[in-house]
Coordinates of C-alpha atoms in Angstrom, one line a residue:
M1 CA -15.8 28.8 17.4
I2 CA -14.1 29.6 14.1
E3 CA -16.3 30.2 11.1
R4 CA -15.1 28.0 8.3
E5 CA -15.8 28.0 4.6
E6 CA -17.4 24.8 3.3
M7 CA -16.7 23.5 -0.1
P8 CA -18.8 20.5 -1.3
Y9 CA -17.5 17.9 -3.8
D10 CA -18.5 14.5 -4.9
V11 CA -15.1 13.1 -3.9
V12 CA -12.3 14.5 -1.7
V13 CA -8.9 12.9 -2.3
V14 CA -6.3 13.4 0.5
G15 CA -2.8 13.3 -0.9
G16 CA -1.3 14.3 -4.3
G17 CA 1.0 11.3 -4.7
P18 CA 0.6 8.6 -7.4
A19 CA -2.3 6.9 -5.7
G20 CA -4.3 10.1 -5.1
L21 CA -3.7 11.4 -8.6
A22 CA -4.6 8.0 -10.1
T23 CA -7.8 8.0 -8.1
A24 CA -8.8 11.5 -9.3
I25 CA -8.0 10.8 -12.9
R26 CA -9.9 7.5 -13.0
L27 CA -12.9 9.1 -11.4
K28 CA -13.1 11.7 -14.2
Q29 CA -12.4 9.0 -16.8
V30 CA -15.4 7.0 -15.5
D31 CA -17.7 10.0 -15.0
P32 CA -16.5 13.4 -16.3
E33 CA -19.3 15.2 -14.4
L34 CA -18.0 14.3 -11.0
Q35 CA -16.6 17.1 -8.9
V36 CA -13.2 16.0 -7.5
C37 CA -10.6 17.8 -5.5
V38 CA -7.1 16.7 -4.4
L39 CA -5.4 18.1 -1.3
E40 CA -1.6 18.1 -1.1
K41 CA 0.3 19.2 2.0
G42 CA 3.5 20.0 0.1
S43 CA 4.1 23.4 -1.4
E44 CA 3.5 21.9 -4.9
I45 CA 2.7 18.5 -6.3
G46 CA 5.9 16.4 -5.9
A47 CA 7.5 18.5 -3.2
H48 CA 7.1 15.7 -0.6
I49 CA 7.4 12.8 -3.0
L50 CA 10.5 10.6 -2.5
S51 CA 11.2 7.2 -3.9
G52 CA 14.1 5.3 -5.5
A53 CA 12.6 4.9 -8.0
T54 CA 12.4 2.0 -10.4
I55 CA 8.8 1.8 -11.5
D56 CA 6.7 -1.0 -13.0
P57 CA 4.5 0.7 -15.5
K58 CA 1.6 -1.8 -15.3
A59 CA -0.9 0.5 -13.6
L60 CA 0.2 3.5 -15.7
D61 CA -0.4 1.5 -18.8
E62 CA -4.0 0.9 -17.6
L63 CA -4.6 4.4 -16.6
L64 CA -3.0 6.4 -19.4
P65 CA -2.0 4.0 -22.2
T66 CA -0.3 6.6 -24.3
W67 CA 1.9 8.0 -21.5
R68 CA 5.2 7.2 -23.3
E69 CA 4.2 9.3 -26.3
D70 CA 2.6 12.1 -24.2
G71 CA 5.7 13.7 -22.7
C72 CA 5.8 11.7 -19.4
P73 CA 9.3 12.1 -18.0
L74 CA 9.4 8.5 -16.8
A75 CA 9.7 7.4 -20.4
E76 CA 13.2 8.9 -20.7
T77 CA 15.0 6.0 -19.0
P78 CA 13.9 2.4 -19.4
V79 CA 15.9 -0.1 -17.4
T80 CA 18.7 -1.5 -19.5
D81 CA 20.9 -3.3 -17.0
N82 CA 19.9 -5.0 -13.7
W83 CA 22.3 -6.1 -10.9
H84 CA 21.8 -7.5 -7.4
W85 CA 25.0 -7.5 -5.3
H86 CA 25.7 -9.2 -2.0
M87 CA 28.2 -6.9 -0.2
T88 CA 31.0 -7.8 2.0
K89 CA 33.1 -5.1 3.8
K90 CA 35.5 -4.7 0.9
G91 CA 34.0 -6.7 -2.0
K92 CA 30.8 -8.1 -3.5
F93 CA 29.4 -10.9 -5.5
S94 CA 26.4 -10.8 -7.8
L95 CA 23.4 -13.0 -7.2
P96 CA 22.5 -14.7 -10.6
H97 CA 19.2 -13.8 -12.1
A98 CA 18.5 -17.5 -12.8
I99 CA 18.1 -18.2 -9.1
Q100 CA 15.6 -15.4 -8.6
P101 CA 11.8 -15.6 -9.4
P102 CA 10.9 -14.1 -12.8
F103 CA 9.0 -11.2 -11.2
M104 CA 12.3 -10.0 -9.6
S105 CA 13.5 -8.9 -13.1
N106 CA 13.3 -5.3 -13.9
K107 CA 12.7 -5.9 -17.6
G108 CA 10.2 -3.5 -19.0
N109 CA 10.5 -1.1 -16.0
Y110 CA 11.6 2.5 -15.9
T111 CA 13.8 4.5 -13.5
G112 CA 13.3 8.1 -12.8
S113 CA 11.9 10.7 -10.4
L114 CA 8.5 9.7 -8.8
G115 CA 8.1 13.4 -7.9
N116 CA 8.3 14.4 -11.6
L117 CA 5.9 11.6 -12.5
C118 CA 3.4 13.0 -10.0
R119 CA 3.9 16.5 -11.5
W120 CA 3.1 15.1 -14.9
L121 CA 0.1 13.2 -13.5
A122 CA -1.1 16.5 -12.0
E123 CA -1.1 18.1 -15.4
Q124 CA -3.2 15.3 -16.8
A125 CA -5.6 15.7 -13.8
E126 CA -6.0 19.4 -14.2
A127 CA -6.7 18.9 -17.9
L128 CA -9.7 16.8 -16.7
E129 CA -10.8 19.8 -14.6
I130 CA -9.8 18.2 -11.3
E131 CA -9.1 20.9 -8.6
I132 CA -5.7 20.5 -7.0
F133 CA -4.9 22.4 -3.8
P134 CA -1.1 22.3 -3.0
G135 CA -0.1 23.7 0.4
F136 CA -3.4 22.6 2.0
P137 CA -2.8 19.7 4.4
A138 CA -5.8 17.8 5.7
A139 CA -5.5 18.3 9.4
E140 CA -8.8 16.8 10.8
I141 CA -11.4 14.3 9.8
L142 CA -15.0 15.4 9.7
Y143 CA -17.8 13.0 10.7
D144 CA -21.5 13.2 10.3
D145 CA -23.9 12.5 13.2
K146 CA -23.9 8.8 12.4
G147 CA -20.1 8.6 12.6
A148 CA -19.5 8.3 8.9
V149 CA -16.6 10.3 7.3
L150 CA -18.0 13.6 5.9
G151 CA -14.8 15.1 4.6
V152 CA -11.7 16.8 6.0
Q153 CA -10.7 20.1 7.5
T154 CA -7.6 21.8 6.2
G155 CA -5.1 23.2 8.6
D156 CA -5.3 26.7 9.9
M157 CA -2.6 29.2 8.8
G158 CA -1.1 32.0 10.9
V159 CA -1.1 30.4 14.3
D160 CA 1.8 31.1 16.6
R161 CA 3.7 28.5 18.7
E162 CA 1.4 29.0 21.7
G163 CA -1.7 28.5 19.6
N164 CA -2.7 32.1 19.3
Q165 CA -4.0 33.6 16.0
K166 CA -1.5 35.9 14.4
G167 CA -2.3 38.9 12.2
D168 CA -2.2 36.8 9.0
F169 CA -4.5 34.1 10.4
Q170 CA -6.5 32.1 7.9
A171 CA -9.0 29.5 9.0
G172 CA -8.9 26.1 7.4
M173 CA -11.7 25.1 5.2
N174 CA -14.1 22.2 5.5
L175 CA -14.0 20.1 2.3
L176 CA -17.0 17.8 2.2
G177 CA -17.4 14.8 0.0
K178 CA -19.9 12.0 -0.7
Y179 CA -16.7 9.9 -0.2
T180 CA -13.2 10.7 0.9
V181 CA -10.2 8.8 -0.3
F182 CA -7.1 8.8 2.0
C183 CA -3.9 8.5 0.1
E184 CA -1.5 10.1 2.6
G185 CA 1.4 7.7 2.0
A186 CA 3.1 5.5 4.6
R187 CA 2.0 6.2 8.2
G188 CA -0.5 8.9 7.3
H189 CA -1.5 10.8 10.5
L190 CA -5.2 10.7 9.6
T191 CA -5.0 7.1 8.4
K192 CA -3.7 6.3 11.8
R193 CA -6.8 7.7 13.4
L194 CA -9.1 6.0 11.0
K195 CA -7.5 2.6 11.7
A196 CA -8.1 3.2 15.4
K197 CA -11.7 4.6 15.1
F198 CA -13.0 1.8 12.8
D199 CA -10.7 -1.0 14.0
L200 CA -9.4 -1.5 10.5
E201 CA -6.5 -3.7 11.6
A202 CA -8.6 -6.1 13.6
N203 CA -7.9 -8.9 11.1
C204 CA -4.4 -8.2 9.9
E205 CA -0.9 -8.0 11.2
P206 CA 0.5 -4.6 12.3
Q207 CA 2.2 -2.6 9.6
I208 CA 6.0 -2.5 9.8
Y209 CA 8.3 -0.1 8.0
G210 CA 11.8 0.6 6.6
L211 CA 13.4 4.0 6.6
G212 CA 14.7 5.0 3.1
I213 CA 17.3 7.7 2.9
K214 CA 18.2 9.0 -0.5
E215 CA 20.6 11.3 -2.4
L216 CA 20.8 12.5 -6.0
W217 CA 24.3 12.8 -7.5
D218 CA 25.5 14.2 -10.8
I219 CA 28.4 11.9 -11.9
P220 CA 30.9 12.1 -14.7
A221 CA 29.5 11.0 -18.1
D222 CA 32.0 8.2 -18.5
K223 CA 30.7 6.5 -15.3
H224 CA 27.0 6.9 -16.2
V225 CA 25.1 4.0 -17.8
P226 CA 21.6 5.1 -18.5
G227 CA 19.0 2.6 -17.2
R228 CA 21.4 0.6 -15.0
V229 CA 19.8 -0.6 -11.8
I230 CA 21.8 -1.9 -8.8
H231 CA 20.4 -3.3 -5.6
T232 CA 22.6 -4.4 -2.7
Q233 CA 22.3 -6.4 0.5
G234 CA 24.6 -7.6 3.3
W235 CA 27.3 -5.1 4.5
P236 CA 27.1 -2.8 6.4
M237 CA 23.9 -4.0 8.1
S238 CA 25.4 -7.4 8.7
E239 CA 27.6 -5.8 11.5
S240 CA 24.8 -4.1 13.5
D241 CA 22.1 -6.7 14.3
S242 CA 19.9 -5.2 11.7
W243 CA 19.0 -5.6 8.0
G244 CA 18.3 -3.6 4.9
G245 CA 19.9 -2.7 1.6
G246 CA 21.0 -0.2 -0.8
F247 CA 20.1 0.9 -4.3
L248 CA 21.8 2.9 -7.1
Y249 CA 19.9 3.8 -10.2
H250 CA 21.4 5.5 -13.3
Q251 CA 18.8 7.9 -14.4
A252 CA 18.6 10.7 -17.1
N253 CA 21.1 13.5 -17.5
N254 CA 24.2 11.8 -16.0
Q255 CA 22.4 11.6 -12.6
V256 CA 22.2 8.7 -10.2
A257 CA 19.7 8.2 -7.5
L258 CA 21.1 6.2 -4.6
G259 CA 20.0 5.4 -1.1
F260 CA 19.7 3.0 1.7
V261 CA 16.7 1.3 3.4
T262 CA 17.1 0.3 7.1
A263 CA 14.3 -2.0 8.3
L264 CA 12.9 -0.3 11.4
D265 CA 12.5 -3.5 13.4
Y266 CA 16.2 -3.4 14.4
K267 CA 16.8 -4.4 18.0
N268 CA 20.0 -2.6 18.8
P269 CA 19.1 1.0 19.8
Y270 CA 22.6 2.2 18.9
V271 CA 21.9 1.6 15.2
Y272 CA 22.0 4.9 13.3
P273 CA 20.3 4.6 9.9
F274 CA 21.8 7.8 8.5
E275 CA 25.4 6.7 9.4
E276 CA 24.7 3.2 7.9
F277 CA 24.0 5.0 4.7
Q278 CA 27.2 7.0 4.9
R279 CA 29.2 3.8 5.5
W280 CA 27.5 2.1 2.6
K281 CA 28.6 4.9 0.2
Q282 CA 32.2 4.4 1.3
H283 CA 32.2 0.8 0.0
P284 CA 34.7 0.5 -2.8
E285 CA 32.1 -0.5 -5.4
I286 CA 29.8 2.4 -4.5
R287 CA 32.6 5.0 -4.0
A288 CA 34.0 4.2 -7.4
I289 CA 30.7 5.3 -9.0
L290 CA 30.4 8.5 -7.0
E291 CA 34.0 9.8 -7.1
G292 CA 34.3 12.9 -9.2
G293 CA 30.6 13.5 -8.8
K294 CA 28.5 16.0 -6.8
R295 CA 25.6 15.5 -4.4
V296 CA 22.6 17.7 -5.4
A297 CA 19.7 16.5 -3.2
Y298 CA 18.9 14.6 0.0
G299 CA 15.8 13.3 1.6
A300 CA 14.2 10.5 3.6
R301 CA 10.8 8.7 3.9
V302 CA 9.5 5.5 5.5
I303 CA 8.3 2.6 3.4
N304 CA 5.6 0.1 4.2
E305 CA 7.2 -3.4 4.6
G306 CA 4.4 -5.4 6.2
G307 CA 3.2 -7.0 2.9
W308 CA -0.1 -8.6 2.2
Q309 CA -0.7 -9.8 5.7
S310 CA -0.6 -6.2 7.0
V311 CA -3.2 -4.8 4.5
P312 CA -6.1 -3.5 6.7
Q313 CA -9.8 -3.3 6.0
L314 CA -9.9 -0.7 3.2
A315 CA -13.4 0.6 3.4
F316 CA -15.3 2.3 6.2
P317 CA -18.4 4.6 6.3
G318 CA -17.8 7.5 4.0
G319 CA -14.3 6.7 2.9
V320 CA -11.5 4.3 1.8
L321 CA -7.8 3.9 2.1
A322 CA -5.6 3.6 -1.0
G323 CA -1.9 3.6 -1.9
C324 CA 0.7 3.5 0.9
S325 CA -2.0 4.6 3.4
A326 CA -3.0 1.0 3.1
G327 CA 0.4 -0.5 2.4
F328 CA 0.8 -2.3 -1.0
V329 CA 4.6 -2.3 -1.3
N330 CA 6.2 -5.4 -2.8
V331 CA 9.2 -5.5 -0.5
P332 CA 11.6 -7.8 -2.4
R333 CA 11.0 -5.9 -5.6
I334 CA 11.2 -2.5 -3.7
K335 CA 8.2 -1.3 -5.7
G336 CA 4.9 0.1 -4.7
T337 CA 4.0 2.8 -7.2
H338 CA 2.1 0.5 -9.5
T339 CA 0.1 -1.2 -6.7
A340 CA -0.6 2.1 -5.1
M341 CA -2.0 3.5 -8.4
K342 CA -4.0 0.4 -9.1
S343 CA -5.6 0.6 -5.7
G344 CA -6.6 4.2 -6.4
M345 CA -8.1 3.2 -9.7
L346 CA -10.2 0.5 -8.1
A347 CA -11.3 2.9 -5.4
A348 CA -12.4 5.4 -8.1
E349 CA -14.4 2.8 -10.0
S350 CA -16.2 1.7 -6.9
I351 CA -16.9 5.3 -5.8
A352 CA -18.2 6.3 -9.2
A353 CA -20.6 3.4 -9.3
A354 CA -21.9 4.2 -5.8
I355 CA -22.5 7.8 -6.6
K356 CA -24.2 6.9 -9.9
A357 CA -26.5 4.6 -7.9
G358 CA -27.4 7.6 -5.6
R359 CA -25.4 6.4 -2.6
E360 CA -23.0 8.3 -0.4
A361 CA -21.2 7.9 2.9
D362 CA -21.7 4.1 3.1
T363 CA -19.0 1.4 3.3
L364 CA -17.7 0.4 -0.1
Q365 CA -17.1 -3.2 0.6
D366 CA -16.9 -3.9 -3.1
Y367 CA -13.7 -1.8 -3.3
D368 CA -12.1 -3.9 -0.6
D369 CA -13.3 -7.1 -2.4
A370 CA -11.9 -5.7 -5.7
V371 CA -8.5 -5.1 -4.3
R372 CA -8.4 -8.6 -2.8
S373 CA -9.3 -10.2 -6.1
S374 CA -7.0 -8.0 -8.2
W375 CA -3.4 -8.5 -9.5
I376 CA -2.3 -6.4 -6.4
A377 CA -3.3 -9.4 -4.2
K378 CA -1.8 -12.0 -6.6
E379 CA 1.5 -10.2 -6.6
L380 CA 1.8 -9.5 -2.9
K381 CA 0.8 -13.0 -1.9
L382 CA 3.8 -14.3 -3.8
V383 CA 6.2 -12.3 -1.6
Q384 CA 4.3 -12.2 1.7
N385 CA 6.9 -14.2 3.7
A386 CA 10.0 -12.5 2.2
E387 CA 10.4 -9.7 4.8
P388 CA 9.5 -11.7 7.9
M389 CA 11.9 -14.6 6.9
V390 CA 14.8 -12.2 6.5
A391 CA 13.8 -10.4 9.7
K392 CA 13.7 -13.7 11.7
W393 CA 16.6 -15.6 10.2
G394 CA 19.0 -12.8 9.1
T395 CA 20.2 -11.8 5.7
E396 CA 22.0 -14.9 4.5
L397 CA 19.6 -17.7 5.7
G398 CA 16.6 -15.5 5.5
T399 CA 17.3 -14.7 1.8
V400 CA 17.6 -18.4 1.0
L401 CA 14.3 -19.2 2.7
A402 CA 12.6 -16.2 1.2
G403 CA 13.7 -17.2 -2.3
A404 CA 12.5 -20.8 -1.8
D405 CA 9.2 -19.5 -0.5
M406 CA 8.7 -17.1 -3.4
W407 CA 9.6 -19.8 -6.0
L408 CA 7.2 -22.3 -4.4
R409 CA 4.4 -19.8 -4.4
T410 CA 5.2 -18.8 -8.0
L411 CA 5.3 -22.4 -9.3
F412 CA 2.8 -24.3 -7.0
G413 CA 0.8 -21.8 -5.1
F414 CA 2.1 -22.6 -1.6
G415 CA 5.2 -21.6 0.3
V416 CA 7.7 -22.9 2.8
A417 CA 5.6 -21.5 5.6
K418 CA 2.1 -20.1 6.2
P419 CA 1.9 -16.3 6.2
M420 CA 4.1 -15.2 9.0
K421 CA 3.3 -12.7 11.7
H422 CA 4.8 -9.3 12.5
H423 CA 5.7 -7.3 15.6
T424 CA 5.6 -3.5 15.6
D425 CA 8.9 -1.8 15.0
A426 CA 8.7 0.0 18.3
S427 CA 8.2 -3.2 20.3
E428 CA 11.4 -4.7 18.7
T429 CA 13.7 -2.1 20.2
Q430 CA 15.8 -3.7 23.1
R431 CA 17.5 -2.2 26.1
A432 CA 20.8 -0.4 25.5
D433 CA 22.6 -2.3 28.2
L434 CA 22.4 -5.4 26.0
Y435 CA 24.5 -3.8 23.3
K436 CA 27.7 -1.8 22.8
P437 CA 27.7 1.7 21.2
I438 CA 28.6 1.7 17.5
A439 CA 31.6 3.8 16.5
Y440 CA 30.7 5.3 13.1
P441 CA 33.5 6.9 11.0
K442 CA 33.5 10.7 10.7
P443 CA 32.3 12.0 7.3
D444 CA 34.9 13.0 4.7
G445 CA 32.8 15.7 3.2
V446 CA 33.3 14.2 -0.3
I447 CA 31.4 11.0 -0.3
S448 CA 30.0 10.9 3.2
F449 CA 28.5 13.9 5.0
D450 CA 27.1 15.0 8.4
R451 CA 23.3 15.0 9.0
L452 CA 22.6 18.7 9.3
T453 CA 24.5 19.6 6.2
S454 CA 22.5 16.8 4.4
V455 CA 19.2 18.3 5.6
S456 CA 20.0 21.5 3.8
Y457 CA 19.9 19.5 0.5
S458 CA 16.3 18.6 1.2
F459 CA 15.4 22.3 1.0
T460 CA 13.2 21.9 4.0
N461 CA 11.5 25.0 5.5
H462 CA 8.9 25.5 8.2
E463 CA 7.5 28.7 9.5
E464 CA 9.3 28.9 12.9
D465 CA 6.5 30.6 14.8
Q466 CA 3.9 27.9 14.6
P467 CA 2.8 25.0 16.9
V468 CA 5.4 22.2 17.0
H469 CA 4.0 19.4 14.9
L470 CA 5.9 16.7 16.8
K471 CA 3.8 16.0 19.9
L472 CA 5.1 14.4 23.1
K473 CA 2.2 12.6 24.9
D474 CA 4.2 12.7 28.1
P475 CA 7.2 15.2 28.1
S476 CA 8.9 13.3 30.9
V477 CA 9.3 10.0 29.0
P478 CA 12.3 11.0 26.8
T479 CA 14.5 11.6 29.8
E480 CA 13.0 9.3 32.3
I481 CA 12.6 6.2 30.1
N482 CA 14.1 6.6 26.6
L483 CA 17.4 8.0 27.6
P484 CA 18.3 5.7 30.5
V485 CA 16.8 2.5 29.1
Y486 CA 17.3 2.8 25.4
A487 CA 20.2 5.4 25.2
G488 CA 17.9 8.0 23.6
P489 CA 17.3 6.4 20.2
E490 CA 15.4 9.4 18.9
A491 CA 18.7 11.2 18.6
R492 CA 19.8 8.6 16.1
Y493 CA 16.8 7.2 14.2
C494 CA 15.7 10.6 12.9
P495 CA 17.5 11.3 9.5
A496 CA 17.1 15.1 10.0
G497 CA 18.5 15.8 13.4
V498 CA 15.1 16.8 14.8
Y499 CA 15.6 15.2 18.2
E500 CA 18.6 16.3 20.4
F501 CA 19.3 15.7 24.0
V502 CA 20.8 18.8 25.5
D503 CA 22.1 19.8 28.9
A504 CA 19.5 22.0 30.5
G505 CA 21.4 22.7 33.7
A506 CA 19.2 20.5 35.9
G507 CA 19.8 17.5 33.7
P508 CA 19.3 16.4 30.1
K509 CA 16.3 17.6 28.1
L510 CA 15.0 16.5 24.8
Q511 CA 15.1 19.4 22.3
I512 CA 12.8 19.2 19.3
N513 CA 14.1 21.0 16.2
A514 CA 10.9 20.8 14.3
Q515 CA 12.0 23.1 11.6
N516 CA 14.4 20.3 10.4
C517 CA 11.6 17.7 9.9
V518 CA 11.5 16.1 6.5
H519 CA 8.1 14.4 7.2
C520 CA 9.6 10.9 7.1
K521 CA 7.4 9.7 10.1
T522 CA 10.2 7.5 11.6
C523 CA 9.7 9.0 15.1
D524 CA 6.0 8.2 15.0
I525 CA 6.9 4.6 14.2
K526 CA 10.2 3.7 16.0
D527 CA 9.9 5.5 19.3
P528 CA 10.0 2.6 21.8
T529 CA 7.5 4.1 24.2
Q530 CA 5.2 5.4 21.3
N531 CA 5.3 8.8 23.0
I532 CA 5.8 10.8 19.8
E533 CA 2.9 11.7 17.5
W534 CA 3.4 13.4 14.2
V535 CA 0.7 15.8 13.1
T536 CA 0.6 18.0 10.1
P537 CA 2.4 21.4 10.3
E538 CA 1.3 24.5 8.6
G539 CA 0.6 24.1 4.9
G540 CA 3.5 24.2 2.5
G541 CA 6.0 23.4 5.2
G542 CA 8.5 20.6 5.0
P543 CA 10.9 19.5 2.2
N544 CA 10.9 20.8 -1.3
Y545 CA 12.3 17.9 -3.2
P546 CA 13.6 18.5 -6.7
N547 CA 13.6 15.6 -9.1
M548 CA 13.3 13.0 -6.2

């Protein structure tokens, strides 16, 4: 038995993203006497934060109304110009704003780095005497003798690959709270356990995801239009039995954030999301913006795409889910920061009231009810069929039906169809013999790049002599099932080259290059046999995203 230090708090917040920080700040706004801590697995706040991002400031206005005057970096670049392109292989046409529901407009929104917004929010939190612990991942959930969540245990440091304690071993701490808020982001590894233990998805559809791959570029000043926002759909996904889309945002300092989201429910196991992104950048309209520029950063992260029908039960004994742990992304708008923050604020208000009433470790049903009667629910119900319609009927017909459904819900309160169902992304993967391999073009090293070079621009680092944090439930599955049946999709869906089939002399073997992992969680989601489990590595490991 390892002796562990115990640190008691009123509230423990797991995750230093926008939802976690909003939760902590609102708690102290409601009751300055509350003792609140925030755990962040990245080396600093913002190190693991990756988003487009074009942000609706609605929740930020509610949380910190003077943010524009208080030095928040998001205020630098309001959206000035908004385009939605349907791409063909060589050209494009713009979708008129008039045919899109009003909420699809980016008027009043801002584009910038979500990581930098979180860094600024952390400064506001620390000014309220909130304790923030970067580099301390929550590795285990602690329960009391009645089965209620009691807090979390941070990961041990200084353990070698075989699980032995090294000379610099440091035991993780037990952080105990009257309530624990899980804001781990999409596909949080503790959230996944909580959903199973408390059957939180009993009355909702399974969550589904998209893989977002992003780069930052410095471009020539004469090509830069501060505040211009471009979204694309159509090519190249139209060629590969899949769907998704691109984005390109003109942000501050002659920089553009661009990226590509591939819906992970694709059927063709030969689809290679990283290469789809590289192809997209070579489109004449995108290449024209990037030529003469320089790539400065790269990263990847999954995005919740299940919508309102995939929101689970949010409260359980001793804790709640908030932010992308629960899944509040508005898929057609490609926005979730405002809804994530609002959920954290509602959680904080419920928790503060419960503690004031002398309660602890019970189920905060009023928080769940508050979310379902809030503007989060109103917004997400308007778009709840957009993703499943495009997934079922394809980009062209699906977009038309989704648009009609959103307009009807906006104007009359009902849609083309009842809320549609989802299938897990893993279950959608089909056998490789039903498809032909896709021949992707070689990178030119100017606009398109190879995967391993790209990973170096994520500034990812892990201590090599530590337990591998990508666990195979059955080591034989990759070579006995995934490779012969699905053509080894793990070698393609990972945007960081973590998984590689190598010749081991007696046959192929799956090699796991865990040090490359950018913590996107795609493997935990898309593996067709659900044989891979992502767990947290040693604290501070992973990407170190600048300005992402």
